[in-house]
Amino acid sequence: MPIYAYKCGACGFAKDQLQKISDPALTDCPQCGKPSFSKQLSAPGFQLKGSGWYATDFKSGTPAAAPSSTDAAPATTTDAP
């Protein structure tokens, strides 16, 4: 079940509430009793597991497979006649 953050517009009281998604939103402030309780935006809490994500594969700044010097093409030189 998700945790929703609520804040009262009248008195400023804030509360986190564990609710089902299907439950109706709280409207009355438990502190002052006024119907000005509203949901607040908050950052979701999740983790990126496995490979293929920026945070796990590319964030370090080092390329995954750097070409080695033995795989490079031989240097070409032009001889002047």
Short mmCIF file of C-alpha atoms in Angstrom, two decimals:
data_model
loop_
_atom_site.label_atom_id
_atom_site.label_comp_id
_atom_site.label_asym_id
_atom_site.label_seq_id
_atom_site.Cartn_x
_atom_site.Cartn_y
_atom_site.Cartn_z
CA MET A 1 0.00 0.00 0.00
CA PRO A 2 1.32 3.46 -0.82
CA ILE A 3 2.06 6.17 1.73
CA TYR A 4 0.46 9.52 0.91
CA ALA A 5 1.62 12.88 2.28
CA TYR A 6 -1.13 15.30 3.34
CA LYS A 7 -0.95 18.92 4.45
CA CYS A 8 -3.60 21.25 5.84
CA GLY A 9 -3.97 24.54 4.00
CA ALA A 10 -5.45 26.25 7.07
CA CYS A 11 -3.13 25.33 9.95
CA GLY A 12 -0.12 23.79 8.14
CA PHE A 13 -0.38 20.40 9.86
CA ALA A 14 1.36 17.66 7.83
CA LYS A 15 0.79 13.91 8.04
CA ASP A 16 1.85 10.77 6.16
CA GLN A 17 -0.96 8.24 5.76
CA LEU A 18 -0.77 4.59 4.69
CA GLN A 19 -3.78 4.03 2.41
CA LYS A 20 -5.04 1.72 -0.30
CA ILE A 21 -5.17 3.19 -3.79
CA SER A 22 -8.94 2.65 -3.79
CA ASP A 23 -9.46 4.53 -0.49
CA PRO A 24 -10.92 8.05 -0.75
CA ALA A 25 -8.54 10.94 -0.06
CA LEU A 26 -8.60 12.52 3.39
CA THR A 27 -10.28 15.94 3.39
CA ASP A 28 -10.71 16.96 7.04
CA CYS A 29 -7.63 18.00 9.01
CA PRO A 30 -7.22 15.93 12.22
CA GLN A 31 -5.56 18.92 13.94
CA CYS A 32 -8.00 21.79 13.29
CA GLY A 33 -10.99 19.93 11.78
CA LYS A 34 -11.29 22.16 8.70
CA PRO A 35 -11.87 20.56 5.28
CA SER A 36 -8.61 21.86 3.80
CA PHE A 37 -6.47 18.69 3.95
CA SER A 38 -4.87 17.95 0.56
CA LYS A 39 -2.41 15.46 -0.91
CA GLN A 40 1.14 16.65 -1.48
CA LEU A 41 3.50 15.59 -4.25
CA SER A 42 6.40 13.46 -3.08
CA ALA A 43 9.22 11.57 -4.73
CA PRO A 44 8.56 7.90 -5.38
CA GLY A 45 10.80 5.38 -3.66
CA PHE A 46 12.03 2.65 -5.98
CA GLN A 47 15.29 0.99 -6.94
CA LEU A 48 16.57 0.15 -10.39
CA LYS A 49 17.78 -3.44 -10.22
CA GLY A 50 19.53 -5.36 -12.96
CA SER A 51 21.39 -4.05 -15.96
CA GLY A 52 20.38 -1.68 -18.71
CA TRP A 53 19.72 1.37 -16.53
CA TYR A 54 21.76 4.58 -16.61
CA ALA A 55 22.44 4.38 -12.88
CA THR A 56 23.85 0.85 -13.07
CA ASP A 57 25.64 0.77 -16.43
CA PHE A 58 26.64 4.22 -17.64
CA LYS A 59 26.89 6.52 -14.63
CA SER A 60 30.55 5.74 -13.87
CA GLY A 61 31.69 7.46 -17.06
CA THR A 62 33.91 4.62 -18.24
CA PRO A 63 32.94 2.94 -21.50
CA ALA A 64 31.88 -0.69 -21.31
CA ALA A 65 34.40 -2.02 -23.85
CA ALA A 66 37.28 0.22 -24.84
CA PRO A 67 39.16 -0.87 -27.97
CA SER A 68 42.63 -2.19 -27.19
CA SER A 69 45.74 -1.12 -29.06
CA THR A 70 46.22 -4.61 -30.59
CA ASP A 71 42.87 -4.39 -32.37
CA ALA A 72 43.68 -1.07 -34.00
CA ALA A 73 44.40 -0.93 -37.72
CA PRO A 74 48.09 -0.72 -38.69
CA ALA A 75 49.42 2.74 -39.32
CA THR A 76 49.64 3.70 -42.97
CA THR A 77 52.61 5.66 -44.20
CA THR A 78 53.10 7.27 -47.54
CA ASP A 79 56.57 7.04 -48.99
CA ALA A 80 57.59 9.93 -51.17
CA PRO A 81 59.21 8.82 -54.47
#
